[in-house]
Coordinates of C-alpha atoms in Angstrom, one line a residue:
Chain A
X10 CA 91.8 198.8 131.1
X11 CA 90.8 202.0 132.7
X12 CA 91.0 205.4 130.7
X13 CA 93.1 207.0 133.2
X14 CA 95.4 204.8 135.3
X15 CA 97.9 205.5 138.2
X16 CA 100.0 202.5 138.9
X17 CA 102.6 202.4 142.2
X18 CA 103.0 206.6 141.8
X19 CA 105.5 208.2 144.2
X20 CA 107.1 211.6 144.4
X21 CA 110.0 212.2 146.7
X22 CA 111.0 215.8 146.7
X23 CA 114.9 215.6 148.9
X24 CA 114.0 213.8 151.9
X25 CA 110.4 214.3 151.9
X26 CA 108.0 211.7 150.1
X27 CA 104.9 213.9 148.9
X28 CA 103.0 210.8 147.4
X29 CA 103.4 207.3 148.1
X30 CA 102.7 204.2 146.1
X31 CA 99.3 205.4 144.6
X32 CA 97.3 203.8 142.2
X33 CA 93.9 205.1 140.8
X34 CA 92.0 203.8 138.1
X35 CA 89.3 206.8 136.5
X36 CA 86.8 205.5 133.7
X37 CA 86.4 207.5 130.7
X38 CA 83.4 210.6 131.7
X39 CA 84.0 209.9 135.3
X40 CA 84.3 212.7 138.0
X41 CA 87.0 212.1 140.7
X42 CA 88.0 214.1 143.7
X43 CA 91.7 214.2 145.4
X44 CA 90.2 215.3 149.0
X45 CA 92.2 216.0 152.1
X46 CA 94.1 218.2 154.5
X47 CA 97.1 220.7 153.1
X48 CA 100.5 218.9 152.5
X49 CA 99.0 215.4 151.9
X50 CA 99.8 215.2 148.3
X51 CA 96.9 215.7 146.6
X52 CA 97.9 218.6 144.0
X53 CA 101.5 216.9 143.6
X54 CA 99.4 213.8 142.1
X55 CA 96.9 216.1 140.1
X56 CA 100.5 217.8 139.1
X57 CA 101.8 214.7 138.1
X58 CA 98.9 213.8 135.4
X59 CA 99.3 217.1 134.2
X60 CA 103.1 216.5 133.7
X61 CA 104.0 219.2 135.6
X62 CA 105.7 217.0 138.3
X63 CA 107.8 213.7 136.8
X64 CA 106.9 210.9 139.4
X65 CA 110.3 209.3 141.4
X66 CA 108.4 205.7 140.3
X67 CA 105.4 204.5 138.7
X68 CA 103.6 204.6 135.3
X69 CA 100.7 207.0 134.4
X70 CA 99.1 206.2 131.5
X71 CA 96.0 208.4 129.9
X72 CA 93.5 206.2 127.0
X73 CA 96.2 203.4 126.6
X74 CA 99.0 205.5 126.1
X75 CA 101.9 205.8 128.7
X76 CA 102.5 209.8 129.5
X77 CA 104.6 209.4 132.8
X78 CA 107.2 211.3 131.3
X79 CA 105.5 213.2 128.8
X80 CA 105.7 216.9 128.8
X81 CA 102.9 219.0 129.7
X82 CA 102.2 220.8 126.0
X83 CA 102.1 217.0 124.5
X84 CA 99.4 215.6 127.0
X85 CA 96.1 217.6 125.7
X86 CA 95.2 217.8 129.5
X87 CA 93.3 221.0 130.3
X88 CA 94.3 222.7 133.9
X89 CA 92.5 224.9 136.1
X90 CA 94.5 226.8 138.6
X91 CA 93.4 228.4 141.9
X92 CA 94.7 231.3 140.5
X93 CA 93.0 231.5 137.2
X94 CA 96.1 232.0 135.4
X95 CA 94.2 233.8 133.1
X96 CA 96.7 235.7 130.4
X97 CA 96.3 239.6 131.6
X98 CA 97.8 240.6 128.4
X99 CA 94.9 238.7 126.5
X100 CA 91.5 239.6 126.0
X101 CA 88.8 236.5 127.2
X102 CA 88.1 235.9 123.5
X103 CA 92.4 235.5 122.9
X104 CA 92.5 233.6 126.2
X105 CA 89.9 230.9 124.9
X106 CA 91.9 231.1 121.9
X107 CA 95.3 230.5 123.2
X108 CA 95.8 226.4 123.1
X109 CA 94.2 226.1 119.5
X110 CA 96.2 228.7 118.3
X111 CA 99.3 226.8 119.8
X112 CA 97.7 223.9 117.7
X113 CA 97.4 225.7 114.6
X114 CA 93.6 225.5 114.5
X115 CA 92.1 227.3 111.2
X116 CA 90.9 230.9 112.6
X117 CA 87.5 229.8 111.5
X118 CA 87.5 227.4 113.6
X119 CA 88.9 229.0 116.6
X120 CA 86.0 231.7 116.3
X121 CA 83.2 228.9 116.7
X122 CA 84.7 227.5 119.3
X123 CA 85.5 230.9 121.3
X124 CA 81.7 231.3 120.6
X125 CA 81.0 228.1 121.7
X126 CA 82.7 228.1 125.2
X127 CA 81.8 231.4 125.9
X128 CA 78.0 230.4 125.7
X129 CA 78.9 227.2 128.0
X130 CA 79.9 229.5 130.6
X131 CA 77.0 232.3 130.1
X132 CA 80.0 235.3 129.4
X133 CA 79.0 236.2 125.7
X134 CA 79.5 239.6 126.3
X135 CA 82.3 239.3 127.3
X136 CA 84.8 238.4 124.7
X137 CA 86.3 241.8 124.1
X138 CA 87.5 242.3 128.1
X139 CA 90.3 242.1 129.7
X140 CA 90.9 239.6 132.6
X141 CA 91.0 242.3 135.2
X142 CA 88.0 243.5 134.3
X143 CA 85.8 240.8 135.4
X144 CA 84.9 239.4 138.7
X145 CA 86.4 236.2 140.4
X146 CA 83.9 234.2 139.6
X147 CA 83.9 235.1 135.9
X148 CA 87.6 234.9 135.2
X149 CA 87.5 231.4 137.2
X150 CA 84.9 230.3 134.3
X151 CA 87.1 232.1 131.6
X152 CA 89.9 229.5 132.7
X153 CA 87.0 226.7 132.8
X154 CA 86.3 227.5 129.3
X155 CA 89.9 228.0 128.1
X156 CA 91.0 224.7 129.2
X157 CA 87.9 222.8 127.9
X158 CA 88.3 225.1 124.5
X159 CA 91.5 222.6 123.5
X160 CA 89.3 219.4 123.9
X161 CA 91.3 218.0 126.3
X162 CA 91.5 214.1 127.3
X163 CA 91.3 215.0 130.7
X164 CA 90.1 218.0 133.4
X165 CA 92.3 218.9 135.9
X166 CA 91.1 221.1 138.5
X167 CA 93.7 222.4 141.3
X168 CA 91.1 223.7 144.1
X169 CA 89.5 226.0 141.5
X170 CA 86.7 227.6 143.9
X171 CA 89.0 228.5 147.1
X172 CA 89.5 232.1 146.2
X173 CA 86.2 232.9 145.9
X174 CA 83.7 234.0 148.6
X175 CA 80.9 231.4 149.7
X176 CA 77.9 232.3 147.5
X177 CA 80.1 232.1 144.4
X178 CA 81.4 229.1 145.2
X179 CA 77.8 227.0 145.7
X180 CA 77.1 228.8 142.2
X181 CA 80.0 228.2 140.5
X182 CA 80.5 224.7 141.8
X183 CA 77.0 223.6 140.2
X184 CA 78.2 225.2 136.8
X185 CA 81.3 222.9 137.1
X186 CA 79.1 219.5 137.6
X187 CA 76.6 220.7 134.7
X188 CA 79.5 221.3 132.0
X189 CA 81.0 218.2 133.5
X190 CA 78.3 216.4 132.6
X191 CA 77.4 218.0 129.6
X192 CA 80.6 217.7 128.1
X193 CA 81.4 214.0 129.4
X194 CA 84.6 215.0 130.4
X195 CA 86.8 213.0 132.4
X196 CA 87.7 215.6 135.3
X197 CA 90.2 215.0 138.3
X198 CA 89.6 217.7 141.2
X199 CA 91.6 218.6 144.2
X200 CA 89.6 220.3 146.9
X201 CA 90.3 220.2 151.2
X202 CA 86.3 221.0 151.0
X203 CA 84.8 218.0 151.7
X204 CA 81.2 219.4 151.0
X205 CA 82.4 220.1 147.3
X206 CA 84.2 216.7 146.8
X207 CA 80.8 214.9 148.0
X208 CA 78.6 217.1 146.1
X209 CA 80.4 217.2 143.0
X210 CA 82.1 213.6 142.6
X211 CA 81.2 210.2 141.1
X212 CA 84.3 208.7 143.5
X213 CA 86.2 210.7 145.7
X214 CA 89.6 209.4 146.9
X215 CA 90.7 210.6 150.3
X216 CA 94.6 211.2 150.9
X217 CA 96.7 211.5 153.9
X218 CA 100.4 212.4 154.0
X219 CA 100.8 211.2 150.5
X220 CA 98.8 208.2 150.6
X221 CA 95.4 207.1 149.6
X222 CA 93.2 206.8 152.9
X223 CA 90.1 205.3 151.1
X224 CA 88.5 205.7 147.6
X225 CA 84.9 205.1 147.1
X226 CA 81.3 207.3 146.4
X227 CA 80.6 210.1 148.6
X228 CA 77.9 208.1 150.3
X229 CA 80.2 205.1 150.8
X230 CA 83.1 208.0 151.9
X231 CA 80.7 209.2 154.4
X232 CA 78.8 206.4 155.8
X233 CA 81.6 203.5 155.6
X234 CA 84.9 205.8 156.5
X235 CA 87.0 202.7 156.3
X236 CA 89.8 204.4 158.8
X237 CA 89.7 206.6 161.9
X238 CA 91.3 209.6 159.8
X239 CA 88.8 209.1 157.3
X240 CA 85.7 209.2 159.7
X241 CA 87.6 212.6 161.0
X242 CA 87.9 214.2 158.2
X243 CA 85.3 213.8 156.3
X244 CA 82.2 215.3 158.1
X245 CA 81.9 215.4 162.1
X246 CA 82.7 212.7 163.9
X247 CA 82.5 211.9 168.2
X248 CA 84.8 209.1 169.3
X249 CA 84.6 208.2 172.6
X250 CA 86.8 205.7 175.1
X251 CA 84.9 202.7 175.9
X252 CA 85.6 199.7 178.1
X253 CA 84.7 195.9 178.3
X254 CA 84.7 195.7 174.6
X255 CA 83.1 192.3 173.6
X256 CA 83.9 191.6 169.9
X257 CA 82.0 188.7 169.5
X258 CA 78.7 190.2 170.8
X259 CA 79.3 193.6 169.7
X260 CA 78.9 195.7 172.7
X261 CA 81.1 197.5 174.8
X262 CA 80.6 199.9 177.6
X263 CA 80.8 203.8 177.4
X264 CA 80.5 206.0 180.3
X265 CA 79.0 203.1 182.6
X266 CA 76.1 202.2 180.1
X267 CA 76.1 199.3 177.6
X268 CA 76.1 200.0 173.9
X269 CA 75.6 197.4 170.9
X270 CA 77.9 198.7 167.8
X271 CA 77.5 198.2 164.2
X272 CA 80.0 195.0 162.9
X273 CA 78.6 194.4 159.7
X274 CA 81.4 195.4 157.8
X275 CA 85.4 195.1 158.2
X276 CA 87.0 198.4 159.6
X277 CA 90.9 198.4 161.0
X278 CA 90.4 198.4 164.8
X279 CA 93.2 200.0 167.0
X280 CA 94.9 198.5 169.9
X281 CA 92.7 200.9 172.4
X282 CA 89.0 200.7 170.5
X283 CA 86.7 203.7 171.0
X284 CA 83.4 204.2 169.7
X285 CA 83.0 206.3 166.6
X286 CA 79.1 207.9 165.8
X287 CA 78.3 211.0 163.7
X288 CA 76.0 213.6 166.0
X289 CA 73.5 213.5 163.3
X290 CA 72.8 209.8 164.6
X291 CA 71.8 211.0 167.6
X292 CA 68.2 211.9 168.9
X293 CA 67.0 213.4 172.2
X294 CA 64.6 210.7 173.6
X295 CA 64.0 207.3 174.0
X296 CA 63.9 205.1 170.6
X297 CA 63.0 201.5 170.4
X298 CA 65.5 199.3 169.8
X299 CA 68.4 201.8 169.8
X300 CA 71.2 202.3 172.4
X301 CA 70.2 204.8 174.7
X302 CA 72.4 206.9 177.1
X303 CA 71.7 209.2 179.9
X304 CA 73.7 212.2 180.1
X305 CA 73.2 216.4 181.3
X306 CA 73.3 219.1 178.5
X307 CA 76.6 221.4 178.9
X308 CA 76.0 223.6 175.7
X309 CA 73.1 224.4 173.1
X310 CA 74.6 226.0 169.8
X311 CA 72.4 227.2 167.1
X312 CA 73.6 227.1 163.7
X313 CA 71.0 227.8 161.5
X314 CA 69.8 224.6 159.9
X315 CA 71.5 222.3 162.7
X316 CA 71.6 222.7 166.5
X317 CA 74.5 221.2 168.3
X318 CA 74.2 220.1 171.9
X319 CA 77.3 219.3 173.9
X320 CA 76.0 216.3 176.6
X321 CA 78.2 214.8 179.2
X322 CA 77.5 211.5 179.8
X323 CA 79.4 211.6 183.3
X324 CA 82.8 212.5 182.2
X325 CA 82.6 212.0 178.7
X326 CA 81.6 214.7 176.2
X327 CA 79.2 213.7 173.1
X328 CA 78.1 216.1 170.4
X329 CA 74.4 215.5 169.1
X330 CA 73.5 217.4 165.9
X331 CA 69.7 218.0 165.7
X332 CA 67.6 219.3 162.8
X333 CA 66.2 222.6 163.0
X334 CA 62.5 223.3 162.9
X335 CA 60.5 226.0 163.4
X336 CA 58.5 224.5 166.5
X337 CA 61.3 222.5 168.0
X338 CA 61.8 222.2 172.0
X339 CA 65.1 222.4 173.0
X340 CA 66.8 221.5 176.0
X341 CA 68.7 223.9 177.7
X342 CA 72.3 223.5 179.3
X343 CA 71.9 221.8 182.7
X344 CA 69.0 219.8 181.7
X345 CA 69.1 216.1 182.0
X346 CA 68.3 214.3 178.9
X347 CA 68.5 210.7 177.3
X348 CA 69.8 210.1 173.9
X349 CA 69.4 207.4 171.7
X350 CA 71.2 206.3 168.4
X351 CA 70.8 203.1 166.4
X352 CA 73.4 200.0 166.6
X353 CA 74.2 200.4 162.7
X354 CA 75.3 204.1 163.3
X355 CA 78.1 203.3 165.5
X356 CA 81.5 201.4 165.1
X357 CA 84.4 200.8 166.9
X358 CA 88.1 202.3 165.6
Chain B
X23 CA 99.6 269.3 161.8
X24 CA 100.1 272.9 160.4
X25 CA 103.5 272.9 161.8
X26 CA 104.6 269.8 160.2
X27 CA 103.0 270.7 157.1
X28 CA 105.1 273.6 156.9
X29 CA 108.0 271.9 157.3
X30 CA 107.1 268.8 154.7
X31 CA 106.9 271.8 152.5
X32 CA 110.4 273.3 152.9
X33 CA 112.0 270.0 152.3
X34 CA 110.2 269.9 149.3
X35 CA 111.6 273.3 148.4
X36 CA 115.1 272.8 149.2
X37 CA 114.8 269.1 147.2
X38 CA 113.7 270.8 144.0
X39 CA 116.4 273.9 144.1
X40 CA 118.8 271.0 145.1
X41 CA 118.2 269.7 141.6
X42 CA 116.5 272.8 139.5
X43 CA 119.8 275.5 140.6
X44 CA 122.2 273.9 139.1
X45 CA 120.0 273.1 135.7
X46 CA 119.0 276.4 135.5
X47 CA 122.2 278.1 136.3
X48 CA 124.0 275.6 133.5
X49 CA 120.7 277.0 131.0
X50 CA 121.2 280.3 132.0
X51 CA 124.7 280.3 131.5
X52 CA 124.6 278.6 128.1
X53 CA 122.4 281.5 126.6
X54 CA 125.4 283.8 127.2
X55 CA 127.7 282.9 124.3
X56 CA 127.2 286.3 122.7
X57 CA 128.5 289.5 125.1
X58 CA 125.4 291.4 126.7
X59 CA 122.5 289.8 125.2
X60 CA 121.0 286.4 125.9
X61 CA 120.8 284.0 122.6
X62 CA 120.8 280.5 121.3
X63 CA 123.9 281.0 119.5
X64 CA 125.7 278.5 121.9
X65 CA 123.1 275.7 120.5
X66 CA 123.0 276.6 117.3
X67 CA 126.7 276.6 116.8
X68 CA 126.6 272.7 118.5
X69 CA 123.6 271.7 115.9
X70 CA 125.6 272.8 112.9
X71 CA 128.6 270.4 114.1
X72 CA 128.3 267.8 112.0
X73 CA 130.3 265.8 115.2
X74 CA 127.3 266.4 117.4
X75 CA 124.8 264.4 115.1
X76 CA 127.2 261.6 114.0
X77 CA 128.3 261.0 118.0
X78 CA 124.6 261.4 119.5
X79 CA 123.7 258.8 116.2
X80 CA 126.3 256.5 117.0
X81 CA 125.6 256.3 120.7
X82 CA 121.8 255.8 120.2
X83 CA 122.5 252.9 117.7
X84 CA 125.0 251.7 120.1
X85 CA 122.0 251.9 123.1
X86 CA 119.6 250.4 121.1
X87 CA 121.8 246.9 120.3
X88 CA 122.6 247.3 124.1
X89 CA 119.0 247.4 125.1
X90 CA 118.2 244.3 122.8
X91 CA 120.9 242.0 124.0
X92 CA 120.2 242.8 127.4
X93 CA 116.5 242.2 127.1
X94 CA 117.3 238.7 125.3
X95 CA 119.7 238.1 128.0
X96 CA 118.1 239.0 131.1
X97 CA 114.5 238.3 130.5
X98 CA 114.7 234.5 129.8
X99 CA 117.5 234.2 132.5
X100 CA 115.5 236.0 135.3
X101 CA 112.2 234.2 134.2
X102 CA 114.1 230.6 134.1
X103 CA 115.4 231.4 137.8
X104 CA 112.1 232.5 138.9
X105 CA 110.7 229.3 137.6
X106 CA 113.2 226.5 138.1
X107 CA 116.2 227.8 139.9
X108 CA 114.8 230.0 142.8
X109 CA 117.7 229.0 145.2
X110 CA 119.9 230.9 142.6
X111 CA 118.1 234.2 142.9
X112 CA 120.5 235.6 145.5
X113 CA 123.7 234.8 143.9
X114 CA 122.5 236.3 139.7
X115 CA 121.1 239.1 142.3
X116 CA 124.4 239.8 143.9
X117 CA 126.3 239.4 140.4
X118 CA 123.6 241.7 138.8
X119 CA 125.4 244.6 141.1
X120 CA 128.5 243.9 140.5
X121 CA 129.1 246.5 138.0
X122 CA 128.2 249.1 140.7
X123 CA 131.2 248.0 142.7
X124 CA 133.4 247.4 139.5
X125 CA 134.9 250.6 138.4
X126 CA 133.9 251.3 134.5
X127 CA 138.1 251.8 134.0
X128 CA 138.5 248.5 135.3
X129 CA 136.0 246.9 133.0
X130 CA 137.5 248.4 130.0
X131 CA 140.9 247.4 130.5
X132 CA 139.6 244.1 131.4
X133 CA 138.0 243.8 128.0
X134 CA 140.5 245.3 126.2
X135 CA 143.3 242.9 127.7
X136 CA 141.4 239.8 127.1
X137 CA 139.7 240.5 123.7
X138 CA 142.8 242.3 122.0
X139 CA 144.6 238.8 121.5
X140 CA 144.1 235.6 120.5
X141 CA 141.6 233.8 120.4
X142 CA 139.3 236.9 119.9
X143 CA 141.3 240.2 118.1
X144 CA 137.8 242.2 118.4
X145 CA 140.0 245.2 119.2
X146 CA 141.5 244.4 115.5
X147 CA 138.3 245.7 113.2
X148 CA 135.7 248.4 114.0
X149 CA 133.0 245.8 114.1
X150 CA 134.9 243.9 116.7
X151 CA 135.1 246.9 118.8
X152 CA 131.5 247.9 118.7
X153 CA 130.9 244.3 119.7
X154 CA 132.8 244.9 122.4
X155 CA 131.3 248.6 123.3
X156 CA 127.7 246.8 123.3
X157 CA 129.2 244.2 125.6
X158 CA 130.8 246.2 128.1
X159 CA 127.6 248.4 128.2
X160 CA 125.5 245.5 128.7
X161 CA 127.7 244.7 131.7
X162 CA 127.0 248.2 132.7
X163 CA 123.4 248.2 132.4
X164 CA 122.9 244.9 133.9
X165 CA 121.9 246.1 137.6
X166 CA 119.4 248.3 136.2
X167 CA 117.9 245.5 133.7
X168 CA 118.2 242.4 136.0
X169 CA 116.3 244.6 139.2
X170 CA 113.6 246.2 136.6
X171 CA 113.0 242.6 134.9
X172 CA 112.8 241.0 138.4
X173 CA 110.8 243.3 139.6
X174 CA 108.4 242.7 136.6
X175 CA 108.5 239.1 137.0
X176 CA 107.5 239.2 140.8
X177 CA 104.2 241.2 140.0
X178 CA 103.2 238.4 138.0
X179 CA 102.0 234.5 138.6
X180 CA 105.1 233.1 136.3
X181 CA 104.8 229.6 137.5
X182 CA 101.2 229.3 137.0
X183 CA 101.1 231.7 133.5
X184 CA 104.0 229.5 132.5
X185 CA 102.3 225.8 133.5
X186 CA 98.7 227.2 132.2
X187 CA 100.4 228.0 128.6
X188 CA 101.8 224.7 128.9
X189 CA 98.5 222.6 129.2
X190 CA 97.3 224.6 126.5
X191 CA 99.7 223.2 124.5
X192 CA 102.1 226.2 124.2
X193 CA 105.8 225.3 123.7
X194 CA 108.8 227.5 125.3
X195 CA 109.2 229.9 122.7
X196 CA 105.4 230.8 122.4
X197 CA 105.5 231.0 126.1
X198 CA 108.5 233.6 126.4
X199 CA 107.5 236.0 123.4
X200 CA 103.3 235.2 123.4
X201 CA 102.9 235.3 127.3
X202 CA 106.2 236.3 129.6
X203 CA 107.7 239.2 127.5
X204 CA 104.4 241.5 126.8
X205 CA 103.0 240.8 130.5
X206 CA 106.8 242.6 131.0
X207 CA 106.3 245.2 128.9
X208 CA 106.5 247.8 131.8
X209 CA 109.4 246.9 133.0
X210 CA 111.1 245.9 130.2
X211 CA 110.5 249.7 129.0
X212 CA 111.9 251.0 132.1
X213 CA 115.0 249.2 131.8
X214 CA 115.6 250.0 128.3
X215 CA 115.5 253.9 129.2
X216 CA 117.6 253.5 132.4
X217 CA 119.7 251.6 129.8
X218 CA 119.6 254.5 127.0
X219 CA 120.2 257.3 129.3
X220 CA 123.4 255.5 130.9
X221 CA 124.7 254.4 127.0
X222 CA 124.0 258.1 125.9
X223 CA 126.2 259.9 128.3
X224 CA 128.7 256.9 129.0
X225 CA 132.3 258.4 129.0
X226 CA 135.0 255.9 130.3
X227 CA 134.2 252.8 128.2
X228 CA 133.7 254.6 125.0
X229 CA 136.7 256.9 125.2
X230 CA 139.0 253.9 125.5
X231 CA 137.2 251.5 123.1
X232 CA 136.0 254.4 120.3
X233 CA 137.0 257.9 121.5
X234 CA 135.4 260.8 120.3
X235 CA 132.5 258.7 118.2
X236 CA 130.7 258.7 121.1
X237 CA 128.3 261.1 122.9
X238 CA 130.3 261.0 126.1
X239 CA 133.4 261.8 124.9
X240 CA 132.5 264.1 122.2
X241 CA 130.6 265.9 125.4
X242 CA 134.0 266.4 127.7
X243 CA 135.6 267.1 124.2
X244 CA 133.7 270.0 123.9
X245 CA 133.7 270.7 127.7
X246 CA 137.8 271.3 127.3
X247 CA 137.6 273.7 124.7
X248 CA 134.5 275.4 124.0
X249 CA 132.7 276.9 127.5
X250 CA 129.2 277.9 126.3
X251 CA 128.9 275.2 123.9
X252 CA 129.6 272.3 126.6
X253 CA 126.7 274.0 128.7
X254 CA 124.2 274.0 125.8
X255 CA 125.4 270.3 125.1
X256 CA 124.5 269.4 128.8
X257 CA 121.1 270.8 128.7
X258 CA 120.9 269.0 125.3
X259 CA 121.4 266.2 127.0
X260 CA 118.9 266.1 129.3
X261 CA 116.5 267.3 126.9
X262 CA 117.0 264.2 125.1
X263 CA 117.0 262.1 128.2
X264 CA 113.3 263.7 129.0
X265 CA 112.3 263.4 125.8
X266 CA 112.6 259.6 125.8
X267 CA 111.4 259.4 129.4
X268 CA 108.0 261.1 128.5
X269 CA 107.6 258.7 125.4
X270 CA 107.8 255.9 127.4
X271 CA 105.6 257.0 130.0
X272 CA 102.9 258.3 127.0
X273 CA 103.3 254.4 125.6
X274 CA 103.3 253.0 129.1
X275 CA 99.7 255.0 129.7
X276 CA 98.3 254.0 126.3
X277 CA 98.2 250.3 127.4
X278 CA 98.8 249.9 131.2
X279 CA 95.4 248.8 132.0
X280 CA 95.7 246.3 129.8
X281 CA 98.6 244.3 131.7
X282 CA 96.4 245.2 134.9
X283 CA 97.3 241.9 137.0
X284 CA 94.2 239.6 137.0
X285 CA 93.6 236.4 139.3
X286 CA 92.6 235.6 142.8
X287 CA 93.0 238.8 144.9

């Protein structure tokens, strides 16, 4: 049996179903992210694991114990909030020791644990400071140390980096992963940032409208999206209208030009199939054994590491991402170009 | 720009005169107890009156009990409303404002009528009457206390702090007394001061329940019988209020920084 298990869990608020028939099994020490847009039910699911919301139906078990209706203070589950939620009236040391004092841990052990946790987040010098005297990134590291100090069975993080600026966010997510791996703690992470989810997680749960769309490793989610929603939400995707679909041969016609598509794994295909292809799979120029199409460059956008072209295939617009190099030769708007992409990189949705 | 500045100062001066002139006049009058010279004779007489000390002590004790009961009643209520019953906030806010609308005379008659007969009989004993007096003052102080505490709660992220404490294993008493109360210190002190100021000078409820045992009715009695002493009493009452205000400011300033808001900004 899995360490953390959610079986047929749902949550209804009045007439709104926030989470519907959610099933998940998490192994001990695993890092799982809930990824999805606002209102998809990811935070509600996390809050049900934390005990802050009670499921309308379903069962949640942790380490073989049924915790579905247990109060949050009995679950031994650590939580890190987007707003940090450090106690403003307490020093950093007092914040970290709060949970241990609630458990009536001996004073000597508390002191040792506080020092250990401050060392873990590299903030030893700030033990006597108050939260408002620290930066946002430091406050969130203290919040993490406070949650970890109680040796929680599961660590829950609710968009912990959303309130931080981009540079600190990148630094801190590396730190979260390092600490999680050092401690081997089972972690559930809620985010709407796909980069964060893909970088941090062992597995990603993509959610939409209260339902689980797909669960898999970051590579599976990105390379083999099982639904149109996942394909569109994770990464960039061209979705192009096609005609004369021949599923037997694996061919279709895109803007009057024949294209071969991937049929190697099963995906749900809508009644009016369209061709999906990620922009980074497309190259300028002919490639042997690749689908080759003619078009005209509409725009060239320099994005730093990537240069994005908008190519008109004759009424159908397509984005192509080229990796930037110092000596790259870019086409200009209005140029006629040939683009190519491998058969396995495009599929019907 | 200059013209606007002159007008601003003019209004400030008019405002200050409006407050200071009556106070100055009262003070000046209180010094004229001895004919032809300015003296503190009226103040000396007041301080030598044992009734002054007994009434002010009585009112202070009643005020302290009122503050304790008000805070114990209002803080958990306002906290719970913010946390779990936000839709009820408007209703409770309306109820807390009722003492502004219902005159004190109506309140005290209501209290006497309900609590002087079966099954309570509170007015039959001194202790019962004091309980009734504190209860009346709790109602009277409700608008100040609720407003102040509610504003204090609005300034902190009640839900996240509560959930953080819960996830760390804290029970409700720990959350309320170690997390919520300390973060409402300034709000609680403000409401305590306002309650104190209200109770010290309150006349209507006190005169019907305990008579001149209380400072308000005592001041009124002096005002009817002793001209200069009544003015000196008014000044003393102001001084007491200001002294409390100063003490609270001093207390808050010492620790204000520690309760500064942390969190995502």
